[in-house]
Amino acid sequence: MHPELAAQLTVDGLLLGGVFALAALGLNVIFGVTRIVNLAHGEIIVLAALCAAVVFQRFGITPIELLPAEFIAGALLGAILERLVFRRLPPDPAGAETTSLLLAFGVAYFIVGFSLAVFTGDFRSVAYLTSSWQLGPISVGQSRFVAFVAALAIAGALAVLLRSTALGRGLRAASQNVEGARACGIDIGRMRTISFALGSGVAAAAGGLVSMIYAVNPDSGSQLTLLAFSVVALGGLGSYAGTLIGAAILGVAVSFGGFLGSAQIGQLIPYVIFIAVLLFRPSGILGKSAT
Amino acid sequence: MTDRRIAASVAILALCAILPPLGSGYVQSVFYIAVLYIALAYGWNVIAGYGGYLSFGQVTFFGIGAYAVALGVTQLHLPWLLCAFAGGAIAAVLAVPLGYLMLRLRGPFFALGMLGLAQTTRIAAEAAPFTGGSAGIYLPPGSNTLPAYYWTLAVLALAMGMTLWVDRSTFGLRLRALRADERAAGTLGVDVTRFKVMAFVISAIVPGLLGGGYAWYLTYVDPASVFSTHIELQTVAMVILGGVGTYWGPFVGGALMSQVSQSLGARFPQGHLMIFGGLIVALLIALPRGIVPALTAALARRSARA
Amino acid sequence: MRLILLSRAVAGAVAVAVLGWAAPAPIAAADQPPIVIGATISETGSYAVDAKYALEGYQLWIKEQNAKGGLLGRKIELKTYDDASDPATAVNLYERLIDQDHVDVIVGPYSSAITAAVANVAEKHKMPMISPEVSAAAPFKRGLRYLFMGIAQSTHYVEGVIALAKANGYKRIAVTGEDSAFPRSIAGALPDLAKAAGLDIVYSELYPHNASDYSAVTQKIKQANADALFSISYFPDAIGMLRALKSANVPLKLVYFAVGPSEPNFGKEAGKDADGVLATTNWSANLKTPNNGEFARDFAATYHSAPDYHAAANYSALEVLGAAIARVKSLDQEKLRDQFANTKMQTVMGSYEVDPATGLQLGYTSLTLQWQGGKQYIVAPPAMAERKPIAPFPAWSAH
Amino acid sequence: MSALLDVDDVARSFGGVRALDGVSFRVDEGEIVCIIGPNGAGKTTLFNVISGVMRPSKGDVRFRGRSVVGMPSHRIAAAGIGRTYQVVRPFSRLTVLENVMVGALLHERGLAPTRRTAATILEAVGLERFADAPAESLTLTQRKRLEVARTLAIRPKLLLLDEVMAGLTPTEADAMCAFLRTLHEQGIAAIGAVEHVMRVVMSISHRIVVLDFGKTIAQGTPAEVSADPAVIEAYFGATP
């Protein structure tokens, strides 16, 4: 393969990885603290993307300008979901895992119905930053680059938040040892609400950026959930660096697999890698191994 | 109690066998869809309800069954019923290695891994040289509703029978134990992998058999319609509504939802999904184990007071 | 005992629900009950995108016809249900329309898969059905007597674009599109058409439905040094592919996306990037067909948006249906069938004419449109062109 | 007499942390052996390795002369090793009787005989009154008894008891010791894991193994171990 082509495919793959990472980060935040896989995650991304498209077309506000509002709205939605729905899980842990999946399934169903009622089945998208920069022989799509940078920034911000703030310490404590954290006076319920708010806020921000790359309709959510989950599972649940690395690996694999193999192979790579990795290394590439 | 269940089940199945031919084509197709989904729900309930492994990919086996009939009838010129049987057999055979592989994943990993598997099979069916690809396969046109219906009803009877067996057998006891705590079940001598795979195979045979009837009913098969996420999600929602891991849950949830979604969905296409989603969430919160266990418990309380 | 009671209650409820529906609908006391036309629309699910136009096309014709006094002295009514883009649901709902709602005539749903299943129901009930949305030939090659194609055959879709490529000397063409029945029917016809025009297919590959990304396909098109891209895409993949092409700066002289950009919405979602994009449509407001201007005007006035070809196709299907009823002066299904099979007439879409043996459309042809300055213009065939095609496709930096 | 269980230089680490580091000891038929060590000393990991829940990183575990390393846990159970868990968690949504039936299934065919066997065992541990109650409804002490009952149902030759004494009142602890003695009389060997050196434990144990940070710091008869300087250092500080 020509080195220029290999470089271009790598860049494409990394940028695609940025999109994957955006979709996955929020899911990982929620899982890290609550051990809940929010199946409605993709639906929240889509809902935010649809909002971004409508706002752009009506008022000319770009998804980037809208980002703070999207984050706040997503965070509110997440907090409400946690308080109203996910707080009511049964106490026994085996039952809680199943019930949380079922609840999330119901929430996803609800959001799809809501989005259909509000936005119809039309595909929407934002025509903003669609050009590319030419760096020598390599072209870099602007919106993808923005998404890539945003993914890095969000992952960085999450890392700083978790490492260096009191809230972050609380969240980490809640994610590692519920009983211990409770004994230290940490309000576990509040930490769970905050993690849902944070995760859903990130999902909504991701939705705004995704609207510049793809056209989505209310039914596009489950696909995104699956993709996001593949990234998280690959990178390791609870690890943000793992999410970035997992997303980059998947992005590059999809890029090369789609080019050297077929479009079908490109589409299937995320699932195949995700299942293969889990079978051989259940904790993901950077996850803490289970004891 | 088991005898009463058998009596009630037989009565319901007999009713389902007698009524449709008396009604119009519409009545027949309503029965077909209701019975199809109830049977799918029973199939799903074994691995998900009794085994505790939520799957979003059992539709894989449904699609395989549908293709068994489509290909068997058009390419090999075999009778469709034979192909429909073969569909169930193929599903069972494939489920063994797939079960060994996929059941090493747990909880959300298994659930979403199965969703990925269904997508993988769909794309494979679109690309494979022998499936007719995405253009699909046309079966000979004909009045197939009643034959497809009776086949589906027979599969429902089988699925209910197997559920009853699971419910009252040592196999079911082991399955419920491993659902609660796999590790403890293992150290108590339960061959966890073997029984999980067995449950998975049962949950594959049922959709595998049903798929063939579906192909015959529609007279057309394409990857998007038989490996459809829509069918999978609808089935899952039904069992959740009725009660996961209970004998009557799939029946009540399936009957309720296929009826309501047909009357409600056809009139309020956008709104009804929202109502369903809300209903699922509300039910899970208010009655965490579904309608049937809640009703049973309420009835038990009443008779205890009386 | 508890469970048996419970199960009896459930069984009873199911039986009541089902049989209750099966009871014939009460017939209105009026002397002249309306003529009811039945159909399903994919209002939700994967085919939901075009449903709005399809439904409005039906509704508009009925509104206009009722304003003219209806048919056979009777008002006309439309009865539709949402089939959720699911074939089994559609079969069920057509049975319901026929058996329970006792509609007088039926028209087709959307998509090949659903039509294939529903056609079998129409055949069983011996009710003729014009399918206004299925352009692939396969469903018509099963020996069905009651199914008729109400839209141009998909093999015609690319003719105008091939001619354009040939005229401009764009010899190297790349073919891609969604891997589903309709795009496949076009992609399958392209090699012969290209060969006849002396063009070379330098790349050909379909991508799966719901593809997660298009950048690898785009890169292959770039590496193949293609002049012209024939991407048989629906709406979302057309947008995704367009973005990926621009992102990768693929130098193309012709960009064609089949049906996705024929939707008026495309310009809104794609923005300036739409400029120069070619597409196929089966209808234009500028067609010199009977009542076409009136149709376009009424549609815009009623629904506050311009119609697309789905609206026109569904509208024309009812034009053919209405003419047939008027001619046979009854709702005799067999006579209507013969009318559908043998009529040659002008609708807003052009000349309706089918092969009486198969029901395949022979009359309608397709038009090639191009987005220019944020609007759609017909650019081929030359006889109907509103503007000259812009060729080559503008450089990406010029968008 | 050959050893019933032979733990030979077993090590197991988790991501660099050595939970077990070269542990060796043996248990003879009918013997009661106590593993003493503070929380985190590696007792549960040791039980996990013996019962097949985990593989050791190094070393071998032989039961009746055959290596059980790599065997799935149900086969180890069938071979005759039963274990209880530190955190007692009966199978939820199963009745008390059904919990015991799961273990009894190893030797019975069909529901009816299994039910009879399980009922007998329930009677032996004094839980027969709760047979049809949901297992979640039991108190902690009752759950511990249920935990032992369902493990006895597999008819073990060797019983691994993880912290059965923890949280018991002195009277209950005495009852547990009496129970262990009856096991001994029936020829069932037992390994008990306990956090603290308790007089009752010393009185019933034939041998004692002391673990600290995954290493064996002492083993021998209760008398030998109580006199071991390392143990005195670790458990009794300066004053024995």
PDB file of N, CA and C in Angstrom, chain C residues 279-305:
ATOM      1  N   ALA C 279     -29.920  13.539  -9.342  1.00  0.00           N
ATOM      2  CA  ALA C 279     -30.798  12.531  -8.756  1.00  0.00           C
ATOM      3  C   ALA C 279     -31.845  12.147  -9.779  1.00  0.00           C
ATOM      4  N   THR C 280     -32.581  11.123  -9.464  1.00  0.00           N
ATOM      5  CA  THR C 280     -33.672  10.714 -10.334  1.00  0.00           C
ATOM      6  C   THR C 280     -34.989  11.065  -9.672  1.00  0.00           C
ATOM      7  N   THR C 281     -35.882  11.573 -10.475  1.00  0.00           N
ATOM      8  CA  THR C 281     -37.221  11.758  -9.968  1.00  0.00           C
ATOM      9  C   THR C 281     -38.176  11.221 -11.016  1.00  0.00           C
ATOM     10  N   ASN C 282     -39.406  11.076 -10.634  1.00  0.00           N
ATOM     11  CA  ASN C 282     -40.382  10.571 -11.592  1.00  0.00           C
ATOM     12  C   ASN C 282     -41.426  11.627 -11.896  1.00  0.00           C
ATOM     13  N   TRP C 283     -41.181  12.786 -11.361  1.00  0.00           N
ATOM     14  CA  TRP C 283     -42.182  13.839 -11.536  1.00  0.00           C
ATOM     15  C   TRP C 283     -41.512  15.189 -11.390  1.00  0.00           C
ATOM     16  N   SER C 284     -42.056  16.178 -12.075  1.00  0.00           N
ATOM     17  CA  SER C 284     -41.606  17.551 -11.878  1.00  0.00           C
ATOM     18  C   SER C 284     -42.797  18.473 -12.082  1.00  0.00           C
ATOM     19  N   ALA C 285     -42.753  19.604 -11.424  1.00  0.00           N
ATOM     20  CA  ALA C 285     -43.829  20.574 -11.568  1.00  0.00           C
ATOM     21  C   ALA C 285     -43.884  21.092 -12.997  1.00  0.00           C
ATOM     22  N   ASN C 286     -42.786  20.960 -13.736  1.00  0.00           N
ATOM     23  CA  ASN C 286     -42.748  21.499 -15.095  1.00  0.00           C
ATOM     24  C   ASN C 286     -43.201  20.514 -16.160  1.00  0.00           C
ATOM     25  N   LEU C 287     -43.529  19.299 -15.739  1.00  0.00           N
ATOM     26  CA  LEU C 287     -44.021  18.336 -16.721  1.00  0.00           C
ATOM     27  C   LEU C 287     -45.291  18.884 -17.350  1.00  0.00           C
ATOM     28  N   LYS C 288     -45.370  18.720 -18.680  1.00  0.00           N
ATOM     29  CA  LYS C 288     -46.571  19.226 -19.377  1.00  0.00           C
ATOM     30  C   LYS C 288     -47.622  18.129 -19.414  1.00  0.00           C
ATOM     31  N   THR C 289     -47.984  17.648 -18.255  1.00  0.00           N
ATOM     32  CA  THR C 289     -48.997  16.600 -18.202  1.00  0.00           C
ATOM     33  C   THR C 289     -50.315  17.220 -17.744  1.00  0.00           C
ATOM     34  N   PRO C 290     -51.430  16.557 -18.027  1.00  0.00           N
ATOM     35  CA  PRO C 290     -52.725  17.159 -17.679  1.00  0.00           C
ATOM     36  C   PRO C 290     -52.824  17.446 -16.177  1.00  0.00           C
ATOM     37  N   ASN C 291     -53.317  18.610 -15.850  1.00  0.00           N
ATOM     38  CA  ASN C 291     -53.569  18.998 -14.454  1.00  0.00           C
ATOM     39  C   ASN C 291     -52.318  19.087 -13.588  1.00  0.00           C
ATOM     40  N   ASN C 292     -51.142  19.023 -14.203  1.00  0.00           N
ATOM     41  CA  ASN C 292     -49.943  18.977 -13.376  1.00  0.00           C
ATOM     42  C   ASN C 292     -49.756  20.262 -12.580  1.00  0.00           C
ATOM     43  N   GLY C 293     -49.968  21.384 -13.265  1.00  0.00           N
ATOM     44  CA  GLY C 293     -49.791  22.671 -12.585  1.00  0.00           C
ATOM     45  C   GLY C 293     -50.744  22.781 -11.413  1.00  0.00           C
ATOM     46  N   GLU C 294     -51.963  22.352 -11.649  1.00  0.00           N
ATOM     47  CA  GLU C 294     -53.007  22.399 -10.623  1.00  0.00           C
ATOM     48  C   GLU C 294     -52.603  21.522  -9.420  1.00  0.00           C
ATOM     49  N   PHE C 295     -52.091  20.327  -9.756  1.00  0.00           N
ATOM     50  CA  PHE C 295     -51.657  19.399  -8.699  1.00  0.00           C
ATOM     51  C   PHE C 295     -50.578  20.047  -7.834  1.00  0.00           C
ATOM     52  N   ALA C 296     -49.548  20.603  -8.487  1.00  0.00           N
ATOM     53  CA  ALA C 296     -48.433  21.180  -7.742  1.00  0.00           C
ATOM     54  C   ALA C 296     -48.925  22.351  -6.886  1.00  0.00           C
ATOM     55  N   ARG C 297     -49.800  23.172  -7.477  1.00  0.00           N
ATOM     56  CA  ARG C 297     -50.300  24.350  -6.768  1.00  0.00           C
ATOM     57  C   ARG C 297     -51.151  23.934  -5.561  1.00  0.00           C
ATOM     58  N   ASP C 298     -52.080  23.037  -5.810  1.00  0.00           N
ATOM     59  CA  ASP C 298     -52.965  22.582  -4.731  1.00  0.00           C
ATOM     60  C   ASP C 298     -52.181  21.927  -3.606  1.00  0.00           C
ATOM     61  N   PHE C 299     -51.210  21.144  -4.016  1.00  0.00           N
ATOM     62  CA  PHE C 299     -50.432  20.437  -3.010  1.00  0.00           C
ATOM     63  C   PHE C 299     -49.723  21.438  -2.108  1.00  0.00           C
ATOM     64  N   ALA C 300     -49.049  22.402  -2.757  1.00  0.00           N
ATOM     65  CA  ALA C 300     -48.304  23.393  -1.979  1.00  0.00           C
ATOM     66  C   ALA C 300     -49.244  24.186  -1.086  1.00  0.00           C
ATOM     67  N   ALA C 301     -50.432  24.506  -1.628  1.00  0.00           N
ATOM     68  CA  ALA C 301     -51.379  25.307  -0.844  1.00  0.00           C
ATOM     69  C   ALA C 301     -51.913  24.494   0.346  1.00  0.00           C
ATOM     70  N   THR C 302     -52.135  23.203   0.129  1.00  0.00           N
ATOM     71  CA  THR C 302     -52.734  22.395   1.191  1.00  0.00           C
ATOM     72  C   THR C 302     -51.716  21.988   2.252  1.00  0.00           C
ATOM     73  N   TYR C 303     -50.525  21.586   1.805  1.00  0.00           N
ATOM     74  CA  TYR C 303     -49.586  20.998   2.763  1.00  0.00           C
ATOM     75  C   TYR C 303     -48.364  21.877   3.041  1.00  0.00           C
ATOM     76  N   HIS C 304     -48.362  23.079   2.466  1.00  0.00           N
ATOM     77  CA  HIS C 304     -47.284  24.039   2.735  1.00  0.00           C
ATOM     78  C   HIS C 304     -45.899  23.515   2.405  1.00  0.00           C
ATOM     79  N   SER C 305     -45.812  22.618   1.460  1.00  0.00           N
ATOM     80  CA  SER C 305     -44.499  22.252   0.940  1.00  0.00           C
ATOM     81  C   SER C 305     -44.715  21.729  -0.472  1.00  0.00           C
TER      82      SER C 305
END
